[in-house]
Coordinates of C-alpha atoms in Angstrom, one line a residue:
M1375 CA -12.6 -1.7 12.6
D1376 CA -14.9 0.6 10.4
P1377 CA -12.5 2.3 7.8
H1378 CA -14.8 4.8 7.7
K1379 CA -15.9 5.4 11.0
G1380 CA -16.6 9.0 11.7
S1381 CA -16.6 10.2 8.0
F1382 CA -19.0 8.0 5.3
K1383 CA -18.8 4.9 3.4
I1384 CA -18.0 4.5 -0.2
N1385 CA -20.4 2.5 -2.7
D1386 CA -18.5 -0.8 -3.0
T1387 CA -18.9 -0.8 -6.6
L1388 CA -17.3 2.2 -7.0
S1389 CA -14.2 1.9 -5.1
T1390 CA -13.9 -1.2 -7.3
S1391 CA -14.2 0.5 -10.5
F1392 CA -11.5 3.0 -8.9
R1393 CA -8.9 -0.1 -8.1
H1394 CA -9.1 -1.5 -11.5
W1395 CA -9.0 2.4 -12.8
V1396 CA -5.5 2.6 -10.8
A1397 CA -4.3 -0.8 -11.7
R1398 CA -4.8 -0.4 -15.3
N1399 CA -3.8 3.2 -15.9
H1400 CA -1.0 3.7 -13.3
V1401 CA 0.2 0.3 -12.2
D1402 CA 3.4 -0.6 -14.4
G1403 CA 4.0 -4.1 -12.4
V1404 CA 4.0 -5.8 -9.1
E1405 CA 6.7 -7.9 -8.0
G1406 CA 6.8 -10.1 -4.9
I1407 CA 3.4 -10.4 -4.2
G1408 CA 3.8 -13.9 -2.6
H1409 CA 5.5 -12.2 0.4
I1410 CA 2.2 -10.4 0.9
P1411 CA 0.3 -12.6 4.1
A1412 CA -3.0 -14.3 2.8
E1413 CA -4.1 -13.6 6.6
G1414 CA -2.8 -12.3 9.7
P1415 CA -1.9 -8.7 10.7
F1416 CA 1.3 -7.1 9.3
I1417 CA 2.8 -3.9 8.9
V1418 CA 3.6 -2.5 5.3
V1419 CA 6.6 0.0 5.4
S1420 CA 6.9 1.7 1.8
N1421 CA 9.2 4.8 0.6
H1422 CA 6.8 7.3 0.1
L1423 CA 6.9 9.5 -3.1
S1424 CA 3.0 10.9 -3.8
F1425 CA 0.1 10.9 -2.3
F1426 CA -1.3 8.4 -5.0
D1427 CA 1.2 5.7 -3.0
H1428 CA -1.8 5.3 -0.6
Y1429 CA -3.8 4.2 -4.0
L1430 CA -1.3 2.0 -5.3
L1431 CA -0.9 0.1 -2.1
E1432 CA -4.7 0.1 -1.4
T1433 CA -5.4 -1.5 -4.6
V1434 CA -2.6 -4.2 -4.4
L1435 CA -3.2 -4.9 -1.1
Y1436 CA -6.9 -5.6 -1.2
G1437 CA -6.3 -8.1 -4.1
A1438 CA -4.0 -9.8 -2.4
R1439 CA -6.0 -9.7 1.0
G1440 CA -9.5 -8.4 0.5
E1441 CA -9.6 -6.2 3.6
H1442 CA -9.0 -2.6 3.9
V1443 CA -5.9 -1.1 4.6
Y1444 CA -5.1 1.7 6.9
F1445 CA -2.5 4.6 6.7
P1446 CA -1.4 7.0 9.6
A1447 CA -1.0 10.6 8.2
K1448 CA 0.0 13.9 9.6
A1449 CA -3.2 15.6 11.5
A1450 CA -2.6 18.7 9.7
N1451 CA -3.8 17.2 6.5
F1452 CA -7.0 16.7 8.0
N1453 CA -7.8 20.6 8.9
H1454 CA -9.5 21.2 5.4
P1455 CA -12.9 19.8 5.1
V1456 CA -12.3 18.3 1.7
K1457 CA -9.1 16.8 2.5
R1458 CA -10.2 15.1 5.3
L1459 CA -12.9 13.5 3.6
V1460 CA -10.4 12.1 1.2
R1461 CA -8.0 11.3 3.6
L1462 CA -10.8 9.3 6.0
S1463 CA -12.1 7.6 2.5
V1464 CA -8.7 5.7 2.3
G1465 CA -8.2 4.5 5.5
C1466 CA -5.9 7.4 6.9
I1467 CA -5.4 7.9 10.6
P1468 CA -4.7 11.2 11.7
L1469 CA -1.2 11.3 13.7
D1470 CA 1.0 14.2 15.1
S1471 CA 4.3 12.6 14.5
D1472 CA 5.7 15.3 17.4
K1473 CA 3.0 14.3 19.5
P1474 CA 1.0 11.0 19.0
D1475 CA -2.0 11.1 20.7
R1476 CA -3.5 8.2 22.6
N1477 CA -6.5 7.8 20.2
A1478 CA -4.3 7.4 17.1
L1479 CA -2.2 5.1 18.7
A1480 CA -5.5 3.0 20.1
A1481 CA -6.6 3.0 16.3
M1482 CA -3.5 1.7 15.0
T1483 CA -3.4 -0.9 17.9
E1484 CA -7.1 -1.7 17.1
V1485 CA -6.2 -2.3 13.4
L1486 CA -3.6 -4.8 14.2
D1487 CA -5.6 -6.7 17.0
G1488 CA -8.2 -7.1 14.5
G1489 CA -5.8 -8.9 11.8
D1490 CA -5.9 -5.9 9.5
V1491 CA -3.2 -4.4 7.6
L1492 CA -1.2 -1.2 9.0
C1493 CA 0.7 0.8 6.2
M1494 CA 3.3 3.6 7.5
Y1495 CA 5.9 5.6 5.6
P1496 CA 9.1 5.5 7.9
E1497 CA 10.6 8.6 6.0
G1498 CA 7.3 10.2 7.7
T1499 CA 7.2 12.7 4.5
R1500 CA 7.0 12.2 0.8
W1501 CA 10.7 12.0 -0.5
T1502 CA 11.9 12.4 -4.0
G1503 CA 15.2 13.6 -3.6
G1504 CA 16.9 10.3 -4.4
G1505 CA 17.5 7.1 -2.3
L1506 CA 15.7 7.0 1.2
A1507 CA 15.4 9.6 3.8
P1508 CA 15.8 9.0 7.4
F1509 CA 13.5 6.7 8.9
N1510 CA 11.7 7.3 12.2
D1511 CA 10.9 4.2 14.6
G1512 CA 7.3 4.5 14.4
P1513 CA 6.5 1.1 12.5
F1514 CA 9.6 -0.7 14.0
Y1515 CA 8.3 0.4 17.9
F1516 CA 4.8 -1.4 16.6
A1517 CA 6.3 -4.2 15.2
V1518 CA 8.9 -4.8 18.3
R1519 CA 6.0 -4.6 20.6
T1520 CA 3.4 -6.7 18.9
G1521 CA 6.0 -9.2 17.1
I1522 CA 4.0 -8.5 13.9
P1523 CA 5.8 -8.8 10.2
V1524 CA 6.8 -5.9 8.7
V1525 CA 6.6 -6.3 4.7
P1526 CA 9.1 -3.9 3.2
V1527 CA 7.8 -2.6 -0.3
M1528 CA 9.4 0.5 -2.6
I1529 CA 7.2 2.1 -5.1
H1530 CA 9.0 3.7 -8.1
G1531 CA 7.5 6.5 -10.4
A1532 CA 4.6 7.5 -8.3
D1533 CA 5.9 11.0 -8.3
R1534 CA 5.2 10.8 -12.2
I1535 CA 1.7 10.0 -12.0
L1536 CA 0.9 12.7 -8.8
P1537 CA 3.5 15.1 -8.5
K1538 CA 3.7 17.1 -5.0
G1539 CA 1.2 19.8 -4.7
E1540 CA -1.0 18.4 -7.9
V1541 CA -4.5 17.2 -7.8
V1542 CA -4.6 15.9 -11.4
P1543 CA -3.0 12.4 -12.0
H1544 CA -0.8 12.4 -14.7
R1545 CA -0.7 9.3 -17.5
A1546 CA 2.5 7.7 -16.0
T1547 CA 2.5 4.4 -13.9
A1548 CA 4.6 2.9 -11.2
R1549 CA 6.1 -0.2 -10.2
L1550 CA 6.1 -1.8 -6.8
V1551 CA 8.2 -4.5 -5.9
F1552 CA 7.2 -6.2 -2.3
G1553 CA 10.3 -8.2 -0.2
A1554 CA 9.9 -10.9 2.2
R1555 CA 8.7 -10.3 5.6
L1556 CA 11.2 -9.0 8.6
T1557 CA 10.7 -9.7 12.2
S1558 CA 12.4 -8.5 15.5
A1559 CA 15.2 -10.8 16.4
P1560 CA 14.6 -12.2 19.7
G1561 CA 16.6 -12.2 22.8
G1562 CA 17.2 -10.4 25.7
R1563 CA 18.3 -7.0 23.9
A1564 CA 16.9 -3.5 25.2
R1565 CA 13.8 -2.8 23.4
S1566 CA 15.5 0.1 21.8
A1567 CA 18.1 -2.2 20.1
Q1568 CA 15.9 -4.5 18.8
I1569 CA 13.5 -1.4 17.1
A1570 CA 17.1 0.2 15.5
D1571 CA 18.1 -3.8 14.4
L1572 CA 14.6 -4.0 12.7
R1573 CA 14.7 -0.3 11.0
G1574 CA 18.3 -1.0 9.7
R1575 CA 17.6 -4.1 8.0
A1576 CA 14.2 -3.0 6.5
R1577 CA 16.2 0.1 4.9
A1578 CA 19.0 -2.3 3.5
R1579 CA 16.2 -4.2 2.1
M1580 CA 14.1 -1.4 1.0
E1581 CA 17.5 0.2 -1.1
Q1582 CA 17.7 -3.4 -2.3
L1583 CA 14.2 -4.0 -3.8
G1584 CA 14.2 0.1 -4.9
E1585 CA 17.1 -0.9 -7.4
R1586 CA 15.0 -3.6 -8.6
A1587 CA 11.9 -1.5 -9.4
R1588 CA 14.5 1.1 -11.1
R1589 CA 15.7 -1.8 -13.3
T1590 CA 12.6 -3.3 -14.1
Y1591 CA 10.5 -0.5 -14.5
G1592 CA 8.4 -0.6 -17.7
R1593 CA 9.4 -4.1 -18.7
P1594 CA 7.0 -6.7 -19.0
D1595 CA 7.1 -9.1 -16.3
E1596 CA 5.3 -12.3 -17.2
E1597 CA 6.7 -14.3 -14.3
S1598 CA 5.1 -11.7 -12.0
A1599 CA 2.1 -11.7 -14.0
R1600 CA 1.7 -15.9 -13.3
L1601 CA 2.0 -15.0 -9.4
I1602 CA -0.5 -12.5 -9.3
R1603 CA -2.8 -14.9 -11.1
R1604 CA -2.2 -17.7 -8.8
R1605 CA -3.0 -15.7 -6.1
A1606 CA -6.4 -15.3 -8.0
D1607 CA -6.8 -19.3 -8.5
E1608 CA -6.1 -19.6 -5.1
I1609 CA -8.8 -17.5 -3.7
A1610 CA -11.1 -19.5 -6.3
V1611 CA -10.1 -22.6 -5.0
A1612 CA -10.4 -21.7 -1.1
A1613 CA -13.9 -21.1 -1.7
C1614 CA -14.4 -24.5 -3.5
V1615 CA -13.1 -26.0 -0.5
R1616 CA -15.2 -24.3 1.8
G1617 CA -18.1 -25.8 -0.7
H1618 CA -19.8 -22.7 -1.6
G1619 CA -19.3 -20.2 -4.8
L1620 CA -17.3 -17.1 -4.6
D1621 CA -18.8 -14.6 -2.7
R1622 CA -18.7 -10.6 -3.8
T1623 CA -15.6 -9.8 -2.3
E1624 CA -14.0 -12.5 -3.9
R1625 CA -15.3 -12.2 -6.8
R1626 CA -13.7 -8.3 -6.9
R1627 CA -10.6 -9.3 -5.5
I1628 CA -10.2 -11.9 -8.1
A1629 CA -11.1 -9.3 -10.9
V1630 CA -8.6 -6.8 -9.5
L1631 CA -5.9 -9.2 -9.5
H1632 CA -6.4 -10.1 -13.1
S1633 CA -6.1 -6.2 -13.7
L1634 CA -3.0 -6.2 -11.9
A1635 CA -1.5 -9.2 -13.8
R1636 CA -2.3 -8.0 -17.2
A1637 CA -0.2 -4.6 -16.0
S1638 CA 2.4 -6.7 -15.1
A1639 CA 2.6 -8.5 -18.2
A1640 CA 2.4 -5.4 -20.6
L1641 CA 5.0 -3.2 -22.2
R1642 CA 4.3 0.3 -21.1
P1643 CA 6.0 3.4 -22.9
Q1644 CA 6.2 6.1 -20.8
P1645 CA 4.1 9.4 -21.9
A1646 CA 5.3 12.9 -21.3
L1647 CA 4.5 14.1 -17.7
D1648 CA 2.7 17.2 -19.0
A1649 CA -0.2 14.9 -20.1
P1650 CA -2.4 14.4 -17.2
A1651 CA -5.3 11.9 -17.0
P1652 CA -9.1 12.1 -15.8
A1653 CA -9.4 11.1 -12.5
P1654 CA -12.8 9.5 -11.3
A1655 CA -14.9 11.5 -9.1
A1656 CA -14.3 9.8 -6.0
A1657 CA -11.5 8.1 -4.1
T1658 CA -11.7 4.6 -3.0
G1659 CA -12.3 3.1 0.4

């Protein structure tokens, strides 16, 4: 599936530079990268603090997977031509949560059938009121229907980078903590019961991950950095086993992973929230 279908393609070099900028300037740390499957489709379920969540998740998942990530997003946010261009560039799929149309559902099914990653925010909207807002069933419906695993993640601090209503990122960082994948429990129960069970287990897991993200925020994490570097080494070893050198995507993935490892191992004092950081001219793809 072409993530920029109907939109435009962003130069690969520029998008890679953007990922480095995100990793070096706005990532406090990444824990649990080993929980991200190296291949096959899965659904990421994340809390939603800021539009910058898209860029954080895309950067980490690109390094871990080397593939595009797709985000269902409110159809109303695609009405303005500039907003539409930005959202399509990052892999957003317009979706009316009140009346999801066949095209949007078909696009999300195509993502998963193609072995790619679908990232969904079960809260349905940005929420900074503390804890987690009530969950909708969307991601868990897809997971139960397809048998595809759900990978939970909690982001802490993204609302400091790009508060709601602002367009210029601040000089702040966010920590991402990924948890073990979850699957729908087998059995003869009705689909609605399976969805409710998976939704409840995902929420409980995300609450635990959120507490860890708050506790470890701002602290150097050499163990997480080591695991990120190991993922980079695995990419290089796989290329050697195939009997050829690293291709362009593999080299870029390794570079992004090393940027994430350095960010995870670094001590990052948090500056004041009124210090915006200049952003690159274009978004990632």
